[in-house]
Amino acid sequence: DIQMTQSPASLSASVGDRVTITCRASQTIDNNLNWYQHKPGRVPTFLIYAASRLQRGVPSRFSGGGSGTDFTLTISSLQPEDFATYYCQHRGTFGPGTRVDIK
Amino acid sequence: QVTLKESGPVLVKPTETLTLTCTVSGFSLSDPAMGVSWIRQPPGKALEWLAQIFSNGDTSYNSSLKRRLTISKDASKSQVVLTMTEMDPVDTATYSCARMRVVFATRATYYYGMDVWGQGTTVTVSS
């Protein structure tokens, strides 16, 4: 089975900061990688597919990159509503999540 | 409007079998571009994918839970059912279903994303 890891496990940042989260697959997955945002008490939001393509309605401050085994999710200017946990996903496997907190 | 709604018991006893139903609306379970996944989240822990079923009936399961899980669908009722046997207190979690939609395609493969989620149902395993 392909395993997904994420780093860091958590980070603290301020509004306006540029934030980058890394996701790594245990073997190459081409660009078959999704990203989700999850806030407590809310349903997850589908952000990015095919590693870098923004789902409709997702703000352009979110971007994704990478291919093969290493991927990134970047928020160019963190907004108050972006404080959440972010998960990468390849097919049936989610990464362990990265929690983004307010500094 | 696309919606998914989970239903099932709130409390199950250890060793019992859990049966959860996901009732969907706004799309067809027979649509070739659609499927449904079940995902759970134990309190304070990460999302964990459990199983998925595609429009053609193909299924796949979390390898570590495969022997305990069965997913099926009744397109005429717009329902997807997940059963999990041998429930244990560590299975206490919020169980959610999500629509999987083909969001991208190449000549080699389809890319699916979970674009609409149900609110989830909390299941506690306790005697």
PDB file of C-alpha atoms in Angstrom:
ATOM      1  CA  ASP A   1       0.000   0.000   0.000  1.00  0.00           C
ATOM      2  CA  ILE A   2       1.095   3.567  -0.682  1.00  0.00           C
ATOM      3  CA  GLN A   3       1.663   5.553   2.508  1.00  0.00           C
ATOM      4  CA  MET A   4       1.248   9.319   2.707  1.00  0.00           C
ATOM      5  CA  THR A   5       3.176  11.521   5.129  1.00  0.00           C
ATOM      6  CA  GLN A   6       2.883  15.244   5.787  1.00  0.00           C
ATOM      7  CA  SER A   7       5.116  17.824   7.347  1.00  0.00           C
ATOM      8  CA  PRO A   8       4.995  19.651   9.550  1.00  0.00           C
ATOM      9  CA  ALA A   9       2.362  18.031  11.753  1.00  0.00           C
ATOM     10  CA  SER A  10       1.379  21.494  12.908  1.00  0.00           C
ATOM     11  CA  LEU A  11       2.453  25.061  12.453  1.00  0.00           C
ATOM     12  CA  SER A  12       1.645  28.452  13.890  1.00  0.00           C
ATOM     13  CA  ALA A  13       1.377  31.403  11.552  1.00  0.00           C
ATOM     14  CA  SER A  14       0.009  34.915  11.382  1.00  0.00           C
ATOM     15  CA  VAL A  15      -2.525  36.439   9.069  1.00  0.00           C
ATOM     16  CA  GLY A  16      -0.730  37.461   5.896  1.00  0.00           C
ATOM     17  CA  ASP A  17       2.008  34.826   6.193  1.00  0.00           C
ATOM     18  CA  ARG A  18       2.975  32.547   3.347  1.00  0.00           C
ATOM     19  CA  VAL A  19       2.516  28.945   4.436  1.00  0.00           C
ATOM     20  CA  THR A  20       3.730  25.774   2.745  1.00  0.00           C
ATOM     21  CA  ILE A  21       2.774  22.237   3.703  1.00  0.00           C
ATOM     22  CA  THR A  22       4.556  19.205   2.312  1.00  0.00           C
ATOM     23  CA  CYS A  23       3.101  15.812   1.463  1.00  0.00           C
ATOM     24  CA  ARG A  24       5.181  12.797   0.490  1.00  0.00           C
ATOM     25  CA  ALA A  25       4.086   9.484  -1.012  1.00  0.00           C
ATOM     26  CA  SER A  26       5.942   6.259  -0.312  1.00  0.00           C
ATOM     27  CA  GLN A  27       6.119   5.570  -4.045  1.00  0.00           C
ATOM     28  CA  THR A  28       5.486   7.572  -7.160  1.00  0.00           C
ATOM     29  CA  ILE A  29       1.892   8.596  -7.735  1.00  0.00           C
ATOM     30  CA  ASP A  30       2.451  10.867 -10.739  1.00  0.00           C
ATOM     31  CA  ASN A  31       0.235  13.865  -9.988  1.00  0.00           C
ATOM     32  CA  ASN A  32      -2.734  11.958  -8.577  1.00  0.00           C
ATOM     33  CA  LEU A  33      -2.945  13.951  -5.364  1.00  0.00           C
ATOM     34  CA  ASN A  34      -5.761  15.888  -3.739  1.00  0.00           C
ATOM     35  CA  TRP A  35      -5.792  18.419  -0.904  1.00  0.00           C
ATOM     36  CA  TYR A  36      -8.602  19.054   1.583  1.00  0.00           C
ATOM     37  CA  GLN A  37      -9.202  21.646   4.286  1.00  0.00           C
ATOM     38  CA  HIS A  38     -10.998  20.581   7.451  1.00  0.00           C
ATOM     39  CA  LYS A  39     -12.260  22.866  10.175  1.00  0.00           C
ATOM     40  CA  PRO A  40     -13.565  21.547  13.520  1.00  0.00           C
ATOM     41  CA  GLY A  41     -17.275  20.834  13.372  1.00  0.00           C
ATOM     42  CA  ARG A  42     -17.404  21.341   9.614  1.00  0.00           C
ATOM     43  CA  VAL A  43     -17.259  18.991   6.652  1.00  0.00           C
ATOM     44  CA  PRO A  44     -13.974  18.856   4.747  1.00  0.00           C
ATOM     45  CA  THR A  45     -13.574  21.143   1.743  1.00  0.00           C
ATOM     46  CA  PHE A  46     -12.044  19.843  -1.469  1.00  0.00           C
ATOM     47  CA  LEU A  47      -9.309  22.299  -2.480  1.00  0.00           C
ATOM     48  CA  ILE A  48      -6.984  20.908  -5.137  1.00  0.00           C
ATOM     49  CA  TYR A  49      -6.873  17.939  -7.501  1.00  0.00           C
ATOM     50  CA  ALA A  50      -4.235  16.542  -9.814  1.00  0.00           C
ATOM     51  CA  ALA A  51      -1.670  18.104  -7.481  1.00  0.00           C
ATOM     52  CA  SER A  52      -2.053  21.636  -8.792  1.00  0.00           C
ATOM     53  CA  ARG A  53      -5.555  22.233 -10.157  1.00  0.00           C
ATOM     54  CA  LEU A  54      -7.820  24.396  -8.046  1.00  0.00           C
ATOM     55  CA  GLN A  55     -11.318  23.119  -7.385  1.00  0.00           C
ATOM     56  CA  ARG A  56     -13.994  25.555  -8.486  1.00  0.00           C
ATOM     57  CA  GLY A  57     -14.641  28.265  -5.918  1.00  0.00           C
ATOM     58  CA  VAL A  58     -11.355  27.852  -4.047  1.00  0.00           C
ATOM     59  CA  PRO A  59      -9.520  31.169  -3.540  1.00  0.00           C
ATOM     60  CA  SER A  60      -6.467  31.726  -5.718  1.00  0.00           C
ATOM     61  CA  ARG A  61      -4.235  32.186  -2.658  1.00  0.00           C
ATOM     62  CA  PHE A  62      -4.203  28.392  -2.495  1.00  0.00           C
ATOM     63  CA  SER A  63      -1.851  26.598  -4.847  1.00  0.00           C
ATOM     64  CA  GLY A  64      -0.480  23.107  -5.177  1.00  0.00           C
ATOM     65  CA  GLY A  65       2.617  21.692  -6.741  1.00  0.00           C
ATOM     66  CA  GLY A  66       4.745  18.640  -7.137  1.00  0.00           C
ATOM     67  CA  SER A  67       4.747  15.341  -8.930  1.00  0.00           C
ATOM     68  CA  GLY A  68       6.009  11.844  -8.326  1.00  0.00           C
ATOM     69  CA  THR A  69       6.453  11.539  -4.581  1.00  0.00           C
ATOM     70  CA  ASP A  70       6.769  15.090  -3.253  1.00  0.00           C
ATOM     71  CA  PHE A  71       3.986  17.645  -3.183  1.00  0.00           C
ATOM     72  CA  THR A  72       3.236  21.016  -1.640  1.00  0.00           C
ATOM     73  CA  LEU A  73       0.222  23.056  -0.672  1.00  0.00           C
ATOM     74  CA  THR A  74       0.923  26.777  -0.404  1.00  0.00           C
ATOM     75  CA  ILE A  75      -1.261  29.532   0.975  1.00  0.00           C
ATOM     76  CA  SER A  76       0.223  32.749  -0.331  1.00  0.00           C
ATOM     77  CA  SER A  77      -1.292  35.085   2.263  1.00  0.00           C
ATOM     78  CA  LEU A  78      -2.948  33.362   5.199  1.00  0.00           C
ATOM     79  CA  GLN A  79      -6.444  34.603   6.000  1.00  0.00           C
ATOM     80  CA  PRO A  80      -8.378  34.166   9.274  1.00  0.00           C
ATOM     81  CA  GLU A  81     -10.668  31.598   7.663  1.00  0.00           C
ATOM     82  CA  ASP A  82      -7.685  29.449   6.619  1.00  0.00           C
ATOM     83  CA  PHE A  83      -6.878  28.231  10.113  1.00  0.00           C
ATOM     84  CA  ALA A  84      -7.717  24.547   9.815  1.00  0.00           C
ATOM     85  CA  THR A  85      -6.223  21.105   9.302  1.00  0.00           C
ATOM     86  CA  TYR A  86      -5.067  20.250   5.797  1.00  0.00           C
ATOM     87  CA  TYR A  87      -4.944  16.713   4.407  1.00  0.00           C
ATOM     88  CA  CYS A  88      -3.373  15.362   1.278  1.00  0.00           C
ATOM     89  CA  GLN A  89      -4.969  12.307  -0.279  1.00  0.00           C
ATOM     90  CA  HIS A  90      -4.040   9.796  -2.915  1.00  0.00           C
ATOM     91  CA  ARG A  91      -6.909   7.556  -3.924  1.00  0.00           C
ATOM     92  CA  GLY A  92      -7.931   5.788  -0.725  1.00  0.00           C
ATOM     93  CA  THR A  93      -5.207   7.125   1.544  1.00  0.00           C
ATOM     94  CA  PHE A  94      -5.161  10.354   3.504  1.00  0.00           C
ATOM     95  CA  GLY A  95      -2.044  11.885   4.953  1.00  0.00           C
ATOM     96  CA  PRO A  96      -1.982  12.422   8.727  1.00  0.00           C
ATOM     97  CA  GLY A  97      -2.891  16.080   8.404  1.00  0.00           C
ATOM     98  CA  THR A  98      -1.197  19.420   9.102  1.00  0.00           C
ATOM     99  CA  ARG A  99      -2.828  21.703  11.608  1.00  0.00           C
ATOM    100  CA  VAL A 100      -2.455  25.417  10.927  1.00  0.00           C
ATOM    101  CA  ASP A 101      -2.953  27.505  14.074  1.00  0.00           C
ATOM    102  CA  ILE A 102      -2.937  31.208  14.804  1.00  0.00           C
ATOM    103  CA  LYS A 103       0.391  32.478  16.159  1.00  0.00           C
TER     104      LYS A 103
ATOM    105  CA  GLN B   1     -28.365  20.450  -4.930  1.00  0.00           C
ATOM    106  CA  VAL B   2     -26.145  17.502  -4.075  1.00  0.00           C
ATOM    107  CA  THR B   3     -26.525  16.131  -0.563  1.00  0.00           C
ATOM    108  CA  LEU B   4     -25.427  13.044   1.319  1.00  0.00           C
ATOM    109  CA  LYS B   5     -26.843  11.997   4.664  1.00  0.00           C
ATOM    110  CA  GLU B   6     -25.531   9.270   6.934  1.00  0.00           C
ATOM    111  CA  SER B   7     -27.780   7.240   9.201  1.00  0.00           C
ATOM    112  CA  GLY B   8     -27.226   4.424  11.635  1.00  0.00           C
ATOM    113  CA  PRO B   9     -26.924   3.601  15.315  1.00  0.00           C
ATOM    114  CA  VAL B  10     -25.384   6.031  17.737  1.00  0.00           C
ATOM    115  CA  LEU B  11     -24.202   3.302  20.080  1.00  0.00           C
ATOM    116  CA  VAL B  12     -23.023  -0.220  19.364  1.00  0.00           C
ATOM    117  CA  LYS B  13     -21.620  -2.842  21.694  1.00  0.00           C
ATOM    118  CA  PRO B  14     -18.195  -4.422  21.299  1.00  0.00           C
ATOM    119  CA  THR B  15     -18.196  -7.392  18.887  1.00  0.00           C
ATOM    120  CA  GLU B  16     -21.411  -6.199  17.230  1.00  0.00           C
ATOM    121  CA  THR B  17     -21.747  -5.342  13.539  1.00  0.00           C
ATOM    122  CA  LEU B  18     -22.252  -1.705  12.541  1.00  0.00           C
ATOM    123  CA  THR B  19     -24.468  -0.913   9.559  1.00  0.00           C
ATOM    124  CA  LEU B  20     -24.441   2.620   8.178  1.00  0.00           C
ATOM    125  CA  THR B  21     -26.498   4.000   5.314  1.00  0.00           C
ATOM    126  CA  CYS B  22     -25.613   6.953   3.115  1.00  0.00           C
ATOM    127  CA  THR B  23     -28.630   8.379   1.306  1.00  0.00           C
ATOM    128  CA  VAL B  24     -27.726  10.644  -1.586  1.00  0.00           C
ATOM    129  CA  SER B  25     -29.670  13.178  -3.615  1.00  0.00           C
ATOM    130  CA  GLY B  26     -28.886  15.438  -6.518  1.00  0.00           C
ATOM    131  CA  PHE B  27     -26.888  12.823  -8.399  1.00  0.00           C
ATOM    132  CA  SER B  28     -27.254   9.218  -9.479  1.00  0.00           C
ATOM    133  CA  LEU B  29     -25.249   6.301  -8.134  1.00  0.00           C
ATOM    134  CA  SER B  30     -25.410   4.949 -11.688  1.00  0.00           C
ATOM    135  CA  ASP B  31     -23.619   7.969 -13.150  1.00  0.00           C
ATOM    136  CA  PRO B  32     -20.301   6.692 -14.565  1.00  0.00           C
ATOM    137  CA  ALA B  33     -18.511   9.782 -13.260  1.00  0.00           C
ATOM    138  CA  MET B  34     -19.604   9.241  -9.659  1.00  0.00           C
ATOM    139  CA  GLY B  35     -18.826   7.036  -6.697  1.00  0.00           C
ATOM    140  CA  VAL B  36     -19.174   7.156  -2.920  1.00  0.00           C
ATOM    141  CA  SER B  37     -16.571   6.768  -0.200  1.00  0.00           C
ATOM    142  CA  TRP B  38     -16.873   6.216   3.521  1.00  0.00           C
ATOM    143  CA  ILE B  39     -14.423   7.997   5.791  1.00  0.00           C
ATOM    144  CA  ARG B  40     -14.155   8.132   9.573  1.00  0.00           C
ATOM    145  CA  GLN B  41     -12.491  10.387  12.097  1.00  0.00           C
ATOM    146  CA  PRO B  42     -11.905   9.212  15.665  1.00  0.00           C
ATOM    147  CA  PRO B  43     -11.989  11.990  18.265  1.00  0.00           C
ATOM    148  CA  GLY B  44      -8.845  14.119  17.998  1.00  0.00           C
ATOM    149  CA  LYS B  45      -7.404  12.027  15.173  1.00  0.00           C
ATOM    150  CA  ALA B  46      -6.988  12.225  11.418  1.00  0.00           C
ATOM    151  CA  LEU B  47      -9.363  11.338   8.630  1.00  0.00           C
ATOM    152  CA  GLU B  48      -9.244   7.661   7.709  1.00  0.00           C
ATOM    153  CA  TRP B  49     -10.650   6.379   4.431  1.00  0.00           C
ATOM    154  CA  LEU B  50     -12.583   3.145   4.780  1.00  0.00           C
ATOM    155  CA  ALA B  51     -14.098   2.035   1.487  1.00  0.00           C
ATOM    156  CA  GLN B  52     -15.451   3.191  -1.827  1.00  0.00           C
ATOM    157  CA  ILE B  53     -17.871   1.989  -4.460  1.00  0.00           C
ATOM    158  CA  PHE B  54     -18.047   3.073  -8.066  1.00  0.00           C
ATOM    159  CA  SER B  55     -21.017   3.337 -10.388  1.00  0.00           C
ATOM    160  CA  ASN B  56     -20.199  -0.012 -11.999  1.00  0.00           C
ATOM    161  CA  GLY B  57     -20.203  -1.698  -8.612  1.00  0.00           C
ATOM    162  CA  ASP B  58     -16.434  -1.988  -8.273  1.00  0.00           C
ATOM    163  CA  THR B  59     -15.295  -1.638  -4.682  1.00  0.00           C
ATOM    164  CA  SER B  60     -12.072  -1.042  -2.810  1.00  0.00           C
ATOM    165  CA  TYR B  61     -11.247  -1.139   0.873  1.00  0.00           C
ATOM    166  CA  ASN B  62      -8.741   0.128   3.424  1.00  0.00           C
ATOM    167  CA  SER B  63      -6.326  -2.795   3.508  1.00  0.00           C
ATOM    168  CA  SER B  64      -6.000  -2.767   7.293  1.00  0.00           C
ATOM    169  CA  LEU B  65      -9.790  -3.049   7.760  1.00  0.00           C
ATOM    170  CA  LYS B  66     -10.714  -4.980   4.654  1.00  0.00           C
ATOM    171  CA  ARG B  67     -11.738  -8.213   6.362  1.00  0.00           C
ATOM    172  CA  ARG B  68     -14.266  -6.324   8.500  1.00  0.00           C
ATOM    173  CA  LEU B  69     -15.816  -4.064   5.851  1.00  0.00           C
ATOM    174  CA  THR B  70     -18.455  -4.489   3.176  1.00  0.00           C
ATOM    175  CA  ILE B  71     -19.743  -1.681   0.975  1.00  0.00           C
ATOM    176  CA  SER B  72     -22.727  -1.994  -1.323  1.00  0.00           C
ATOM    177  CA  LYS B  73     -25.197   0.216  -3.115  1.00  0.00           C
ATOM    178  CA  ASP B  74     -28.812   0.278  -4.193  1.00  0.00           C
ATOM    179  CA  ALA B  75     -29.029   2.828  -6.959  1.00  0.00           C
ATOM    180  CA  SER B  76     -32.836   2.619  -7.065  1.00  0.00           C
ATOM    181  CA  LYS B  77     -32.922   3.801  -3.451  1.00  0.00           C
ATOM    182  CA  SER B  78     -29.964   6.176  -3.860  1.00  0.00           C
ATOM    183  CA  GLN B  79     -28.279   4.463  -0.936  1.00  0.00           C
ATOM    184  CA  VAL B  80     -24.808   3.194  -0.137  1.00  0.00           C
ATOM    185  CA  VAL B  81     -24.457   0.847   2.821  1.00  0.00           C
ATOM    186  CA  LEU B  82     -21.322   0.147   4.836  1.00  0.00           C
ATOM    187  CA  THR B  83     -21.088  -2.713   7.303  1.00  0.00           C
ATOM    188  CA  MET B  84     -18.247  -3.119   9.757  1.00  0.00           C
ATOM    189  CA  THR B  85     -18.012  -6.285  11.816  1.00  0.00           C
ATOM    190  CA  GLU B  86     -16.366  -6.951  15.174  1.00  0.00           C
ATOM    191  CA  MET B  87     -16.756  -3.411  16.451  1.00  0.00           C
ATOM    192  CA  ASP B  88     -14.317  -2.320  19.162  1.00  0.00           C
ATOM    193  CA  PRO B  89     -14.092   0.812  21.307  1.00  0.00           C
ATOM    194  CA  VAL B  90     -11.229   2.026  19.083  1.00  0.00           C
ATOM    195  CA  ASP B  91     -13.778   2.228  16.257  1.00  0.00           C
ATOM    196  CA  THR B  92     -15.547   5.071  18.064  1.00  0.00           C
ATOM    197  CA  ALA B  93     -15.565   7.863  15.494  1.00  0.00           C
ATOM    198  CA  THR B  94     -17.581  10.158  13.278  1.00  0.00           C
ATOM    199  CA  TYR B  95     -18.410   8.234  10.111  1.00  0.00           C
ATOM    200  CA  SER B  96     -18.991  10.234   6.934  1.00  0.00           C
ATOM    201  CA  CYS B  97     -19.823   9.474   3.347  1.00  0.00           C
ATOM    202  CA  ALA B  98     -18.620  11.601   0.473  1.00  0.00           C
ATOM    203  CA  ARG B  99     -19.343  11.796  -3.230  1.00  0.00           C
ATOM    204  CA  MET B 100     -16.420  10.948  -5.430  1.00  0.00           C
ATOM    205  CA  ARG B 101     -16.542  12.678  -8.768  1.00  0.00           C
ATOM    206  CA  VAL B 102     -14.251  12.388 -11.758  1.00  0.00           C
ATOM    207  CA  VAL B 103     -12.487  15.745 -11.723  1.00  0.00           C
ATOM    208  CA  PHE B 104      -9.755  15.048 -14.241  1.00  0.00           C
ATOM    209  CA  ALA B 105      -8.857  12.401 -16.757  1.00  0.00           C
ATOM    210  CA  THR B 106      -5.907  11.339 -18.823  1.00  0.00           C
ATOM    211  CA  ARG B 107      -5.649   8.577 -21.384  1.00  0.00           C
ATOM    212  CA  ALA B 108      -4.344   6.365 -18.587  1.00  0.00           C
ATOM    213  CA  THR B 109      -6.593   7.045 -15.623  1.00  0.00           C
ATOM    214  CA  TYR B 110      -9.441   8.922 -13.990  1.00  0.00           C
ATOM    215  CA  TYR B 111      -8.796  11.266 -11.074  1.00  0.00           C
ATOM    216  CA  TYR B 112     -11.487  11.355  -8.401  1.00  0.00           C
ATOM    217  CA  GLY B 113     -12.103  13.984  -5.745  1.00  0.00           C
ATOM    218  CA  MET B 114     -14.426  13.907  -2.742  1.00  0.00           C
ATOM    219  CA  ASP B 115     -16.280  17.064  -3.595  1.00  0.00           C
ATOM    220  CA  VAL B 116     -19.405  16.822  -1.417  1.00  0.00           C
ATOM    221  CA  TRP B 117     -19.493  15.360   2.075  1.00  0.00           C
ATOM    222  CA  GLY B 118     -22.257  14.376   4.425  1.00  0.00           C
ATOM    223  CA  GLN B 119     -22.373  15.899   7.901  1.00  0.00           C
ATOM    224  CA  GLY B 120     -21.285  12.620   9.445  1.00  0.00           C
ATOM    225  CA  THR B 121     -22.758  10.459  12.163  1.00  0.00           C
ATOM    226  CA  THR B 122     -21.091   9.803  15.487  1.00  0.00           C
ATOM    227  CA  VAL B 123     -20.796   6.162  16.516  1.00  0.00           C
ATOM    228  CA  THR B 124     -19.721   5.155  19.996  1.00  0.00           C
ATOM    229  CA  VAL B 125     -18.638   1.612  20.755  1.00  0.00           C
ATOM    230  CA  SER B 126     -19.227   0.764  24.387  1.00  0.00           C
ATOM    231  CA  SER B 127     -20.787  -1.934  26.494  1.00  0.00           C
TER     232      SER B 127
END
